[in-house]
Amino acid sequence: MMTSMRICSSTEMREIDLIAERDYGIEANLLMENAGRAAAQTLLERYPNAGRHTEILIFAGKGNNAGDAFVVARRLICLERRVRVFHLHNESGYKGATLANFEILKRMKAKLVLLETSSDLQEFFRSSAGPFTIVDGILGTGLKAQLNGIFYDIVEMINAVNASEVIALDIPTGVSGDTGAIHGTSILANLTISFGFPKLGHFLPPGAARRGELINVDISLPPRFKREGDKFLLLKNPMSALIKERDRYGHKNSFGHTLLVGGSPGRIGAITMAARACHKMGTGLVTVASWQDSFEALMTKLPDETMGVPLHLEGPEYEVYKENLASYSSIVVGPGLGLRPQGKQLLEEILSIYPGPVVLDADALNLVAEYRLYEHLVKRRAPTVLTPHPGEMSRLIDVPKEDVQQDPTQAVRKAVALTHATVLLKGAATLIGSTEDMLYLNHYPNDGMATAGSGDVLAGMIGGLLGQKMDPFQATLLGVYLHSLAGDFAAKNQGHRSMTAPDIIENIGNAFKDIKNTEHTTPMEGRVRLL
């Protein structure tokens, strides 16, 4: 499969820089020069009047992030823009390429101001009218500790000042490059210019909300690094390539038969929406199985084209049910299923008997966690897809929900190792982990999708793609992307506040049409650009 944009951890980016120098002779000062030059160019393209109608204030902390800031300052000064550099360390605190670029600024007699206390900056802002364009080069992606002292104070003052625009170099100071966590406080940027490859922290909440527009710039790293790695961002063109042409002479049996198992008294809406979404994916046949005490009510809600069967867990009907399992091309279990004890038996036998792909969602995941059914998942020869939200994930891997939210990538990897399944962690930034240790991130924040039934719709969509014999991991990626795209259409048509899960279903067709239009940029890709 064609890969998307690579995402790096902070450690991986440092390793890439070291390999580039060791194996290719691309020295640190060249990478720093390329980063600073690209950042200065991007800044002026985005804000052409910066340094003319405003004074550009560049804040430099320590390490390579400060070095990048010094290059940006020099480039802008050479273009005769008004620039003032605030640095938080004296000359003895810098070394290597960072020191070399600081010394160049000294020789150029640039406006260099050493901030020894936060009151120095406070006095400057009090006596200067502005307006300002602010460039944040204080701390980079490797931050792990809480901001304190002068660093905390300066970040707070930058956020409080009435700046025309705030540009972060690589990542806003205070945001973790690996988890998106905010360490005490962080710069609130209008634009973040990342170098080489985007970092996980650019996309994971809460830090993702601090970066503004994200533009990733090339710093002349060899092309091999784009193809390597294990973390990628879902983008339109690779997802579009996964949609194959259908056989125009095919019939309903050519396009799969998906069974959806769920629904219980008072909770039939979830499985109904999953079934409707499954139909919209192009599945030839859809059957819903539900408990006998909810079956009649369910049948009044299902679309006319959907078949239904009541669940019997004993007697001759049960034997027929088990024999018929193999006739389905995929099974979705969980939406509205409930946690009755019979659910354990139902789930164990589906996982043990059924030879095809299974999607476990909602209550099916809670049953796995409650009865520790991990071995049934591990022993399966056919693929399994798990679709937890953070609460379900915390129960699945037996960690606090806060741990899942603070380090979602680690949670996904732990769940994959525990279950040997494809694992999809739902959220504003959805993560999908494969059994081959690949991690994909779908960054498509849409608060309108935080609505009841949205996850049931997604489970039905993935089940429908699996039923058409699509590769399980690719079906999960494509299902997630189309789900987000349909949600975006729903938000446009109904508004973020008013959209509901059925609105997402009604826009699946629009998502399919739009994803094939490779000339149209999706909203997510409009905010994340690769230069």
Coordinates of C-alpha atoms in Angstrom, one line a residue, residues 1 30 36 91 143 153 172 184 199 261 272 292 309 313 356 358 401 409 418-419 510 513 519:
M1 CA 0.0 0.0 0.0
L30 CA 23.5 22.4 7.2
G36 CA 15.9 28.3 9.3
E91 CA 26.9 32.9 24.8
L143 CA 10.5 18.6 26.3
D153 CA 6.7 33.3 32.8
P172 CA 5.0 25.3 20.4
G184 CA 2.3 23.4 32.7
K199 CA 5.8 14.9 15.3
V261 CA -24.8 -8.9 16.2
T272 CA -29.7 -0.2 13.5
Q292 CA -35.1 -12.5 21.3
V309 CA -32.4 -13.4 12.8
L313 CA -28.1 -19.9 22.3
G356 CA -13.7 -14.8 8.7
V358 CA -14.6 -9.9 13.0
K401 CA -8.3 6.0 31.5
T409 CA 0.1 5.5 21.1
L418 CA -2.4 -8.3 24.2
T419 CA -5.0 -9.3 21.5
N510 CA -20.6 12.1 -0.6
K513 CA -17.4 10.6 -4.3
E519 CA -7.7 17.6 -6.9

